[in-house]
Structure formats: structure tokens, C-alpha cells
XYZ file of C-alpha atoms in Angstrom:
659
model
C 93.993 108.307 53.363
C 93.499 108.938 49.644
C 95.495 107.025 47.048
C 95.920 107.873 43.382
C 93.058 106.440 41.326
C 95.302 105.370 38.471
C 97.074 102.918 40.789
C 97.101 99.458 39.241
C 94.742 97.021 40.971
C 97.491 94.502 41.548
C 101.178 95.008 41.719
C 103.626 92.674 40.034
C 104.868 89.822 42.225
C 107.810 91.075 44.255
C 109.523 88.350 46.229
C 112.378 88.841 48.681
C 115.623 86.999 47.945
C 114.787 83.854 49.921
C 111.560 83.376 47.950
C 113.018 83.705 44.435
C 113.139 80.755 42.052
C 116.345 78.748 41.862
C 117.114 80.106 38.393
C 117.077 83.668 39.764
C 114.021 84.833 37.773
C 110.949 86.439 39.360
C 108.434 83.811 40.451
C 104.732 83.988 39.780
C 102.370 83.999 36.789
C 99.701 86.470 35.730
C 97.096 84.060 37.119
C 98.886 83.971 40.445
C 98.969 87.755 40.515
C 95.229 87.986 40.006
C 93.607 90.607 42.243
C 91.857 89.293 45.388
C 88.921 91.500 44.415
C 88.060 88.993 41.650
C 87.486 86.305 44.262
C 84.546 88.202 45.762
C 83.583 88.880 49.386
C 82.960 85.207 50.158
C 86.389 84.271 48.907
C 88.100 87.010 50.857
C 86.241 86.064 54.054
C 87.198 82.446 53.523
C 90.820 83.437 53.035
C 90.661 85.705 56.100
C 89.445 82.960 58.400
C 91.981 80.561 56.952
C 94.720 83.055 57.739
C 93.303 83.676 61.216
C 93.519 80.007 61.901
C 89.776 79.298 62.070
C 88.406 77.296 64.952
C 90.059 73.947 64.256
C 93.015 73.246 66.522
C 96.241 72.228 64.907
C 99.638 71.344 66.241
C 102.383 74.007 66.194
C 104.201 72.510 63.172
C 101.004 72.468 61.118
C 100.268 76.064 62.101
C 103.757 77.158 61.145
C 103.491 75.426 57.765
C 100.090 76.939 57.068
C 101.323 80.378 58.082
C 104.169 80.135 55.572
C 101.751 78.989 52.882
C 99.395 81.888 53.615
C 102.254 84.337 53.477
C 103.463 82.804 50.216
C 100.010 83.349 48.688
C 100.058 86.983 49.708
C 103.501 87.398 48.213
C 102.341 85.674 45.031
C 99.170 87.776 44.824
C 99.912 91.068 46.617
C 97.347 93.837 47.005
C 97.881 97.505 46.323
C 98.422 99.918 49.168
C 94.945 101.286 48.521
C 93.408 97.839 48.866
C 95.361 97.236 52.048
C 93.979 100.487 53.457
C 90.493 99.130 52.813
C 91.402 96.019 54.833
C 92.584 98.241 57.674
C 89.371 100.241 57.589
C 87.426 96.961 57.646
C 89.411 95.948 60.780
C 91.133 93.091 58.919
C 94.344 94.075 60.586
C 96.190 90.768 60.455
C 95.519 90.439 56.701
C 96.630 94.017 56.192
C 99.835 93.393 58.148
C 100.693 90.349 56.053
C 99.984 92.068 52.729
C 102.072 95.075 53.777
C 104.938 92.772 54.648
C 104.574 91.128 51.247
C 104.788 94.491 49.507
C 107.696 95.484 51.712
C 109.562 92.317 50.779
C 108.809 92.984 47.133
C 110.737 96.241 47.240
C 113.735 94.181 48.272
C 113.864 92.153 45.057
C 111.917 94.268 42.580
C 111.888 93.044 38.948
C 108.943 95.043 37.639
C 111.023 97.439 35.643
C 109.690 100.448 37.543
C 111.640 103.629 37.728
C 113.218 104.793 40.964
C 110.571 107.509 41.229
C 107.772 104.959 40.948
C 109.399 102.706 43.512
C 109.808 105.648 45.875
C 106.162 106.555 45.427
C 105.117 102.944 46.110
C 107.228 102.838 49.242
C 105.691 106.083 50.469
C 102.201 104.679 49.964
C 103.160 101.502 51.810
C 104.566 103.569 54.698
C 101.362 105.596 54.814
C 99.395 102.374 54.970
C 101.765 101.146 57.701
C 101.163 104.344 59.672
C 97.414 103.866 59.378
C 97.763 100.213 60.469
C 99.963 101.205 63.388
C 97.478 103.831 64.561
C 94.602 101.360 64.326
C 96.457 98.490 66.005
C 97.744 100.532 68.924
C 94.456 102.354 69.341
C 92.855 98.945 69.886
C 95.675 97.760 72.143
C 95.405 100.957 74.176
C 91.764 100.057 74.896
C 92.415 96.333 75.390
C 90.802 96.242 78.848
C 87.544 97.640 77.450
C 87.536 95.939 74.042
C 88.478 92.388 75.018
C 85.035 91.524 76.400
C 83.006 93.411 73.779
C 85.015 92.586 70.631
C 87.607 89.953 71.489
C 88.182 89.082 67.826
C 89.166 92.688 67.065
C 91.799 92.682 69.796
C 92.988 89.280 68.637
C 93.552 90.594 65.083
C 95.384 93.639 66.391
C 97.648 91.447 68.515
C 98.313 89.108 65.587
C 99.244 92.098 63.446
C 101.613 93.231 66.184
C 103.156 89.772 66.462
C 103.529 89.556 62.669
C 105.487 92.822 62.641
C 107.672 91.668 65.508
C 108.388 88.389 63.699
C 109.284 90.297 60.528
C 111.701 92.462 62.538
C 113.401 89.326 63.819
C 113.545 87.855 60.319
C 115.014 91.059 58.915
C 117.708 91.087 61.583
C 118.629 87.460 60.981
C 118.806 87.773 57.161
C 120.906 90.973 57.261
C 120.092 92.069 53.652
C 123.087 93.258 51.704
C 121.299 96.467 50.789
C 119.718 98.784 53.348
C 116.694 99.697 51.291
C 114.324 98.756 54.137
C 115.315 101.640 56.376
C 112.001 101.264 58.216
C 113.148 97.945 59.655
C 113.170 97.073 62.449
C 109.849 98.790 63.177
C 110.063 97.981 66.920
C 106.345 97.537 67.428
C 106.960 95.603 70.632
C 108.550 98.692 72.144
C 105.567 100.714 70.937
C 103.325 98.097 72.497
C 105.096 98.494 75.848
C 104.756 102.283 75.649
C 101.093 101.916 74.737
C 100.423 99.591 77.660
C 102.108 102.063 80.013
C 100.123 105.033 78.679
C 96.924 103.005 78.813
C 97.452 101.898 82.415
C 98.464 105.404 83.482
C 95.284 106.836 81.966
C 93.099 104.236 83.645
C 94.751 104.830 87.021
C 94.133 108.578 86.660
C 90.445 108.336 85.748
C 88.622 108.840 89.048
C 84.897 108.726 88.445
C 82.429 110.505 90.709
C 81.747 108.754 94.004
C 79.412 109.236 96.929
C 81.796 107.630 99.406
C 82.715 109.905 102.304
C 86.471 109.683 101.893
C 89.377 112.093 101.695
C 90.945 112.853 98.330
C 93.955 110.698 99.169
C 91.758 107.804 100.251
C 89.676 108.082 97.076
C 92.821 108.084 94.925
C 94.193 104.987 96.615
C 90.853 103.220 96.494
C 90.456 103.995 92.784
C 93.990 102.862 91.936
C 93.645 99.676 93.962
C 90.279 98.746 92.465
C 91.419 99.604 88.944
C 94.627 97.609 89.184
C 92.912 94.550 90.644
C 90.011 94.607 88.191
C 92.155 95.288 85.121
C 94.765 92.659 85.969
C 91.980 90.135 86.443
C 90.839 90.905 82.876
C 94.420 90.594 81.642
C 94.836 87.195 83.302
C 91.463 85.805 82.261
C 91.007 87.290 78.779
C 94.072 89.034 77.344
C 97.003 86.804 78.300
C 96.037 83.993 75.925
C 96.098 86.309 72.891
C 99.859 86.849 73.197
C 102.846 84.538 72.910
C 104.676 83.727 76.139
C 107.680 85.920 75.326
C 105.534 89.033 75.684
C 105.085 88.347 79.442
C 101.771 90.166 79.189
C 100.681 89.780 82.826
C 104.041 90.970 84.143
C 104.132 93.871 81.685
C 100.703 95.154 82.683
C 101.326 94.528 86.399
C 104.624 96.415 86.364
C 103.005 99.392 84.620
C 100.177 99.549 87.154
C 102.656 99.068 89.998
C 104.985 101.819 88.783
C 102.145 104.326 88.560
C 100.729 103.325 91.950
C 104.177 103.496 93.563
C 104.912 106.917 92.045
C 101.674 108.318 93.480
C 102.255 106.830 96.930
C 105.834 108.072 97.009
C 104.753 111.553 95.956
C 102.085 111.734 98.674
C 104.491 110.349 101.290
C 106.827 113.296 100.685
C 104.254 115.758 102.055
C 103.625 116.610 105.697
C 101.007 113.957 106.398
C 98.080 114.002 108.782
C 97.644 111.062 111.154
C 94.919 109.459 109.038
C 97.032 109.751 105.882
C 99.980 107.982 107.533
C 97.671 105.142 108.495
C 96.153 105.105 105.014
C 99.506 104.873 103.246
C 100.793 102.123 105.541
C 97.548 100.173 105.148
C 97.905 100.174 101.386
C 101.664 99.643 101.275
C 101.874 96.904 103.911
C 98.490 95.212 103.773
C 95.923 95.957 101.071
C 98.288 96.124 98.094
C 100.382 92.999 98.786
C 97.558 90.877 100.219
C 94.420 91.898 98.333
C 96.011 92.565 94.950
C 99.376 90.853 94.496
C 98.384 87.726 96.452
C 94.839 87.628 95.105
C 94.041 83.971 94.256
C 93.193 84.841 90.647
C 96.349 86.892 90.098
C 99.158 85.560 92.272
C 100.393 82.748 89.994
C 100.580 85.028 86.950
C 102.316 87.806 88.894
C 105.086 85.687 90.382
C 107.545 86.689 87.659
C 106.646 90.388 87.746
C 109.119 92.857 89.224
C 106.765 94.549 91.637
C 108.243 94.853 95.114
C 106.863 97.331 97.625
C 105.097 100.601 96.877
C 107.640 102.398 99.093
C 111.309 101.837 100.014
C 111.874 99.941 103.263
C 113.543 102.915 104.940
C 110.592 105.169 104.228
C 108.182 102.523 105.486
C 110.081 102.321 108.788
C 109.905 106.096 109.142
C 106.166 106.071 108.515
C 105.661 103.198 110.965
C 107.544 105.109 113.661
C 105.439 108.183 112.958
C 102.269 106.114 112.994
C 103.097 104.545 116.375
C 103.900 107.967 117.801
C 100.573 109.335 116.530
C 98.679 106.305 117.806
C 100.171 106.577 121.288
C 99.353 110.294 121.439
C 95.766 109.659 120.342
C 95.285 106.800 122.792
C 96.783 108.831 125.629
C 94.457 111.718 124.834
C 91.381 109.469 124.776
C 92.343 107.739 128.023
C 92.751 111.103 129.729
C 89.306 112.256 128.575
C 87.753 108.956 129.603
C 89.147 109.241 133.133
C 87.998 112.857 133.475
C 84.481 111.855 132.490
C 84.460 108.961 134.954
C 85.702 111.147 137.822
C 82.778 113.508 137.207
C 80.390 110.568 137.423
C 81.808 109.560 140.813
C 80.746 112.872 142.329
C 77.183 112.828 140.950
C 75.695 111.122 144.035
C 74.355 108.289 141.877
C 74.550 104.612 142.696
C 76.778 102.756 140.218
C 75.137 100.386 137.768
C 74.569 96.879 139.045
C 74.283 94.373 136.195
C 73.568 90.968 137.705
C 74.669 91.495 141.305
C 77.974 93.350 140.987
C 78.542 97.099 141.041
C 80.034 98.231 137.775
C 81.072 101.253 135.736
C 82.108 101.496 132.085
C 85.648 102.774 132.653
C 87.407 99.458 132.022
C 85.332 98.883 128.871
C 86.124 102.289 127.369
C 89.805 102.149 128.295
C 90.405 98.663 126.938
C 88.325 99.404 123.848
C 90.671 102.312 123.136
C 93.744 100.131 123.741
C 92.389 97.260 121.638
C 91.383 99.669 118.877
C 94.912 101.037 118.610
C 96.373 97.537 118.642
C 93.910 96.256 116.024
C 94.574 99.165 113.668
C 98.286 98.419 113.831
C 97.724 94.678 113.321
C 95.696 95.429 110.193
C 98.816 97.020 108.744
C 101.177 94.181 109.710
C 101.250 91.645 112.568
C 104.719 92.899 113.543
C 103.477 96.482 113.837
C 100.605 95.143 115.925
C 103.097 93.593 118.361
C 105.010 96.858 118.596
C 101.787 98.762 119.225
C 100.704 96.232 121.850
C 103.925 96.745 123.800
C 103.824 100.536 123.564
C 100.121 100.753 124.427
C 100.637 98.528 127.439
C 103.105 101.124 128.707
C 100.376 103.738 128.209
C 97.962 101.543 130.141
C 100.484 101.367 132.967
C 100.731 105.152 133.007
C 96.943 105.485 132.889
C 96.450 103.101 135.822
C 98.760 105.208 137.967
C 96.641 108.258 137.165
C 93.536 106.193 137.889
C 94.954 105.135 141.257
C 95.751 108.736 142.147
C 92.232 109.847 141.185
C 90.707 107.129 143.391
C 92.875 108.169 146.332
C 91.694 111.769 145.952
C 88.089 110.610 145.757
C 88.490 108.553 148.952
C 90.016 111.488 150.817
C 87.440 114.075 149.742
C 84.196 112.097 149.498
C 83.844 110.045 152.674
C 80.321 111.428 153.111
C 79.308 110.479 149.577
C 75.971 108.672 149.694
C 77.325 105.832 147.567
C 80.921 105.997 148.694
C 81.481 102.278 149.257
C 79.468 101.315 146.181
C 81.640 103.558 144.019
C 84.809 102.062 145.471
C 83.500 98.531 144.866
C 82.606 99.374 141.246
C 86.156 100.573 140.632
C 87.699 97.525 142.272
C 85.637 95.331 139.947
C 87.240 97.136 136.991
C 90.628 95.764 137.967
C 89.721 92.284 136.721
C 89.579 93.397 133.084
C 92.808 95.370 133.356
C 94.590 92.441 134.993
C 93.379 89.990 132.336
C 94.551 92.278 129.532
C 98.017 92.665 131.045
C 98.454 88.954 131.691
C 97.298 87.919 128.211
C 99.354 90.455 126.302
C 102.306 88.620 124.763
C 105.750 89.983 123.887
C 105.555 92.444 126.745
C 108.576 93.492 128.834
C 108.344 91.941 132.286
C 108.880 95.274 134.015
C 105.847 96.829 132.241
C 103.583 93.937 133.109
C 104.917 93.887 136.668
C 104.270 97.620 136.979
C 100.650 97.197 135.882
C 100.009 94.287 138.235
C 101.644 96.161 141.115
C 99.458 99.223 140.514
C 96.338 97.052 140.373
C 97.343 95.367 143.637
C 97.751 98.786 145.216
C 94.322 99.903 143.963
C 92.698 96.716 145.266
C 94.445 96.736 148.632
C 93.754 100.414 149.154
C 90.094 99.796 148.387
C 89.982 96.816 150.776
C 91.449 98.970 153.534
C 88.789 101.623 153.028
C 85.964 99.105 152.794
C 87.150 97.237 155.936
C 87.982 100.277 158.016
C 84.637 100.393 159.819
C 84.639 96.655 160.500
C 88.145 96.642 161.884
C 87.350 99.563 164.171
C 84.346 97.662 165.454
C 86.438 94.534 166.092
C 89.232 96.292 167.973
C 87.532 96.454 171.403
C 86.411 92.836 171.023
C 89.999 91.632 170.580
C 91.023 93.621 173.657
C 88.733 91.396 175.728
C 91.215 88.525 175.353
C 93.824 90.291 177.436
C 91.308 92.086 179.625
C 89.895 88.718 180.681
C 93.420 87.274 180.882
C 92.538 84.717 178.184
C 89.598 83.309 180.070
C 86.364 82.471 178.165
C 88.128 82.918 174.847
C 85.564 80.873 172.918
C 82.709 83.292 173.595
C 84.915 86.247 172.649
C 85.891 84.549 169.337
C 82.226 83.798 168.602
C 81.339 87.462 169.155
C 84.179 88.541 166.843
C 83.034 86.174 164.095
C 79.376 87.206 164.471
C 80.307 90.882 164.107
C 82.428 90.058 161.076
C 79.657 88.020 159.474
C 77.176 90.899 159.716
C 79.466 93.066 157.575
C 80.035 90.560 154.785
C 76.762 91.112 152.936
C 77.877 94.442 151.457
C 80.976 92.784 150.020
C 78.977 90.338 147.901
C 78.701 93.085 145.256
C 82.403 92.504 144.615
C 83.211 90.154 141.774
C 84.402 86.732 142.847
C 88.198 87.270 142.812
C 87.848 90.489 144.787
C 85.382 89.030 147.270
C 87.916 86.287 147.915
C 90.592 88.968 148.142
C 88.726 90.946 150.773
C 87.957 87.748 152.692
C 91.673 86.979 152.737
C 92.249 90.475 154.128
C 89.690 89.774 156.841
C 91.256 86.386 157.544
C 94.726 87.904 157.875
C 93.407 90.669 160.117
C 91.637 88.239 162.460
C 94.716 86.023 162.781
C 97.079 88.947 163.139
C 94.967 90.697 165.801
C 94.770 87.453 167.745
C 98.581 87.161 167.645
C 98.888 90.810 168.706
C 96.842 90.092 171.841
C 99.067 87.069 172.606
C 102.148 89.263 172.373
C 100.880 91.982 174.699
C 102.744 90.431 177.676
C 99.694 90.886 179.859
C 99.675 87.261 181.011
C 102.472 84.985 182.228
C 101.674 81.407 183.121
C 104.188 79.616 185.345
C 102.737 76.117 185.461
C 102.582 73.612 182.624
C 98.908 73.012 183.332
C 97.951 76.658 182.812
C 100.066 76.788 179.666
C 98.359 73.663 178.320
C 94.901 75.140 179.041
C 95.781 78.316 177.128
C 97.199 76.254 174.264
C 93.919 74.349 174.104
C 91.926 77.621 174.009
C 94.141 78.967 171.225
C 93.712 75.757 169.222
C 89.905 75.885 169.604
C 89.810 79.576 168.626
C 92.011 78.846 165.601
C 89.606 76.121 164.497
C 86.575 78.413 164.805
C 88.373 81.194 162.936
C 89.615 78.918 160.167
C 86.192 77.307 159.644
C 84.452 80.678 159.484
C 86.880 82.213 157.002
C 87.034 79.175 154.748
C 83.246 78.881 154.724
C 82.937 82.523 153.668
C 85.365 82.274 150.774
C 88.875 82.851 152.093
C 91.537 80.872 150.284
C 94.345 81.944 152.656
C 95.136 78.399 153.722
C 98.689 79.486 154.438
C 97.359 81.015 157.680
C 95.896 77.775 158.990
C 98.936 76.544 160.902
C 100.217 79.698 162.601
C 97.938 79.709 165.678
C 98.198 75.942 166.249
C 102.002 76.201 166.045
C 102.031 79.052 168.592
C 99.740 76.996 170.820
C 102.139 74.056 170.520
C 105.131 76.202 171.534
C 103.175 77.374 174.586
C 102.147 73.793 175.451
C 105.574 72.118 175.105
C 107.827 71.893 178.125
C 110.844 70.142 176.591
C 113.249 72.759 175.221
C 114.479 70.511 172.415
C 110.925 69.858 171.192
C 110.194 73.536 171.593
C 113.190 74.411 169.412
C 112.011 72.033 166.667
C 108.565 73.667 166.694
C 110.146 77.134 166.513
C 112.229 76.064 163.529
C 109.125 74.770 161.743
C 107.275 77.998 162.544
C 110.111 80.103 161.154
C 110.249 78.011 158.006
C 106.523 78.543 157.339
C 106.455 82.185 158.485
C 109.943 83.530 157.840
C 109.092 87.100 158.836
C 108.860 86.168 162.519
C 111.597 87.878 164.521
C 113.285 87.224 167.866
C 111.189 89.977 169.439
C 108.003 88.280 168.219
C 109.165 84.943 169.603
C 110.249 86.527 172.882
C 106.761 88.002 173.319
C 105.195 84.559 172.861
C 107.700 82.896 175.209
C 106.901 85.572 177.831
C 103.664 83.650 178.445
C 105.778 80.679 179.584
C 106.716 82.001 183.001
C 108.757 78.933 183.879
C 111.480 79.615 181.282
C 114.741 81.243 182.252
C 116.307 83.992 180.184
C 119.046 81.647 178.967
C 116.417 79.129 177.859
C 114.514 81.858 176.013
C 117.709 82.927 174.243
C 118.529 79.323 173.389
C 115.098 78.857 171.761
C 115.440 82.185 169.943
C 118.769 81.091 168.501
C 116.961 78.579 166.319
C 115.607 81.468 164.263
C 119.192 82.162 163.179
C 119.756 78.509 162.295
C 116.522 77.989 160.338
C 118.090 79.331 157.113
C 114.681 80.563 156.016
C 114.300 83.647 153.833
C 113.561 86.937 155.557
C 110.448 87.771 153.540
C 107.221 85.921 152.709
C 104.513 86.228 150.083
C 102.228 88.181 152.413
C 103.581 89.757 155.591
C 102.166 88.411 158.835
C 104.570 88.939 161.694
C 106.436 91.819 160.072
C 103.228 93.888 160.265
C 103.171 93.301 164.040
C 105.375 95.341 166.302
C 107.365 93.110 168.622
C 106.279 93.906 172.163
């Protein structure tokens, strides 16, 4: 800006009304109005640092007093507009601001004898200088984030100039001058500062520099905005905040500007028809990354507590996106589970022995399925824990549906591939998978009982169906051996039982490739079958013993056989201890001759095995040929009086047809 060369080097002292002498005359002497230029560079620098406060710390009252004294000196010895412009160009912005205010106050109480035209010209030059100062100050403030580390003193002077103008606005408002000559007041630099901060933050959020990261445009935008906001606010908190007075709420002002821009971009993107990955991306930023990594960042959180930030999206819109996300996630998981099962079914038919890590047959189906389920749950949990719980519940329903398809596929394989070279090995490998599925279902919290029950029921069906297939050959081999009991009319029962157990033992080796819970499960199946088949032979009504002695001999044989059977099964891993008492109790009923004692034993039997019926009991009592029909009916009546439930944990008698 060029000023007229004939401008006087120093203007007459022009004090505002509050600074005038008590007698009403203009204060100041020619010596006091001496130009600062006469003091030289050293003097001006000294004055500058005095005005800036230097390094020495002083208490607030001392600072306020010194500030008034410094301002008084500038009013006593004002510079010309041209000289003030030089200060601005030399980046002495705080000095320039104070000298401009001094000139501005001088117009208020002018006693120089200047004409109106000269005063108007002076005011115009001051306004031009103000415009230059404003441009310089707000240019620096606009680049605060960049400048504060490189030239902190420059930003400090710009801020002090801003504060000085804001203070002058407040002073002008409080004094309410009787004339309205100062039409430029209030200058409202604080409002300009807020606008500048907003424009600055918007520009920085828009500037996406080149990146080699393999991300979508939306992901890059979010990543840039998140990094920029976090990095810039850290600079504001650590370097810029202390340059401003508290009433500026600098951290909140910057944070709200960054937040508003970020929120506007997220809201705009959310209005479009979003792909699955974009829904996840938006929710991740809105619900997790933004509030946790930025707002609650340890460096920032205390300074942002008073900021009006809130969420990047309205709650209603978030709920809609969460519902869409869960729907997408379920569809994706369902698709992957279907493909995984198809691939596994193809492997079953390849005539290859399943893998055998350690000593158990194994396939990767359970790993791939649960990895897919866990992946979906984890992605949701990374957004919010609550969404993770919702996903866990929904995905468990999908697992239930998958297991039913899995069960159906296994049934088809068993029907069509009996001649498969590794038929039993493949079945065993799939049974071993059930352990992982069962563990997942049992450990999943906040799950509806019916969903969990459905999964466990399906797994039980898969396991039991597999046991039946695996045991089919053994049970066929045992059938003629059990027939020997009745064929020999229950003579030499011990040798028959030993033959049955020896045949059973020879088949157990192939079941050791089952994992421990399933080996125990198949042993329980064997245990139940051996006990049940023994009871079946007792109920065949092929033998009736009319003397107590014969009945006692048979009871003794049954007790010995029961002991052999129990010892064998327990030794080989069966935990079906609930079966231990059934054969001894039947033997005791056969042995007893007193009807009252017999009735007590029947009641105890019915209490332990509540699925026994009158037909079952009648078939056992048939062996006791010395009982009348009325006595048999009297003993049977105790089944009605036992008050026991009609079902048990595992059926025993109900699986036997009453003879």
C-alpha cells in the first residue's frame, strides 16, 4: 500500500475522551510526540519486546498496568499510517494493532485543527492500514496449524493483535461515545477469527494427498479426515491453546469445526445406496474410531469435554445402518457357510482318508465354519459391543440352520456311500467336529434358549446317528450271541457273556480315533445296548421257573453277568453308571418270594427307571412260575403307586417292546 510522501512523520497527539487532561486541553508535548524513528532500531526492538511482555513472568495486575502504560505511550507518541504499515510488513502485528487503535482513538477527540477533508483522508489511510493488518493477521491464523511449530512468535503476535482488537471492541461498547464517528467499531474480529478457523479446518479436511494404500475412495476420505482431525487437534491442545485467553475456547472451537465438516461428509455419503463394505466403514468410524480414537484420545479428551461434538450421524440413521449391516453380515455368513459345506461334501467322496492329527480323524469343516461365525461377530464387536451381542445371537441362528443342512448332507452320504473305502473314518471325522460346535453354542452368552437347544439337539442327532452307523456291524454280530441265553434256557450264562464281551472288545480299537467325549458317548451306546439286549432275552417268555431254588439260581447268574458287563464297560470308558442297578434289581425281583418285599423292589425299580411299563414287568414276572395272576397284578399295581415320572434321561425300557 502506498501512502502520500508528504505525510507528516508524526501526527499530533490525539487522545480519546477518557485520556484527556482534567482541564480539558489536549495532553502531550512536542517531546512526547517525537517520532519512534528517532529512537533507532534498537530502541524500537526494545519497545517491541517490552510491549510483547518479554520473558519475565509477572502477575496479572502488573501485566494489566504495564499494558495500559504501553498503550498510553503509543497514544502520546503515535505513528503515521505509513509507519504502521511498515510495522505490519515487518510482522510486528501487535505493535501495529496498538498504534492503529491509538490513531483511531485520536480521531475521537481531535484537537489538531485539521480540516474535515484532512481528517477523512487520515481515517481512510488508517482503515487501509487496518485492512492490511486484518489480512496479515488472519492469513497467519488461517495457517496456525502449520506456523505454530515453525514460527510460534509470529502466531503469538497475530493472536495478540486479534485480542487487542476484541478488547477495543468491548471498550468501545462500554464507553458508548456520544458521537458515532467510529463507524468501523465494533470490528468483530472474533467473528472473523471463527470464520477463519472454520475455513482453515475445512480446507485441511479436504486436502487428500496421494497415497499408496489400497483403499476405496470413501475409506481414504475417512482415513484422511480422521488423521487430520486427530493430528491437528493435538497441535491445538499442545501448542495453540496457550496463546489465547480462556474465553476463546480455542480447543472447542477447532474441534467443533472439524466435527461439523466430518459429520457433513459422513451424512452425505450415508444418503447414497451403500455397498456392504461402506456400511461397515461408516459404522466403524461413527461408533468406534471417531469417539474412541479421536474424542477420547488421552491427549485430547480433557480439552474436548466442553465441545459440542456429539455423534457423526443421528441416532435414528445409525440404527438403520446397523440393521442393514446385520442383514448384510448374515447374508455373507450364510453364503460362506453354504460354500464351505459344498466343498467339504466333495472331499467326502474323494476316496481319501481324513487327516489324522495326533490320533483322531479330523477335517477342517468346524474350523472354517466357526472362523466365519467368529469373524462376523468380531467385526460387529469392533463397531460396538452391543452390536457384537446382536450379531452373536443372529449368527448363532445361522449356525443352527447350517447344522441342520450339515446333518442332512451326512445322512445322504451315509445312504449313498456305504462302500466308500474310508466310510467309517469319514463319519468319525465329522463326529469329532461336533465338539467345537457344541463348545461354541454353550459359551455364547445372551442367546435365546430355544436357539441353543436347537443346536444341541441337532448335534445330538448327528452324534447318535453316527454311533448307530458305526455300531451297526457290531450289533449285528452280537445278536446271535444274545439269542444263546434263551436257546440254552439261561444255562451257562457266564460263558455266553464272556463271548459277547470278547466280541465287543475286538471292535473297540477303531473307535479310539474318536475324540474323548465321543468315545465315551459310543461306549455308553454299547453299554446301553448290552444291558438292553440282555433284558430283551429275559422278557422273551421262553423260560418259566416254578421253584424258588431255580429262580434263585437264575438271579445269581443274572447278578454275575451284570457284574462282568459293568466291569467291562466301565473299564473301557463308559460313564453310564445309571445302568448299573437295573440287572441286579431284576435279579432281586426274580429271587424274592415274599410279595410285599417284591412290591418294594418293583417300586424302587420304577423310581430309578420310570419308563418301565406293566407289560415289561409282566414279562419279567413270567419267569416266576409260582405266581398267580392275581399276585402278578398286585405287584404290577405298584407301578401306578410309584408316582415316578413317565420319561427318563435316556430311554431303556421304552425302547423294548413288552412281550
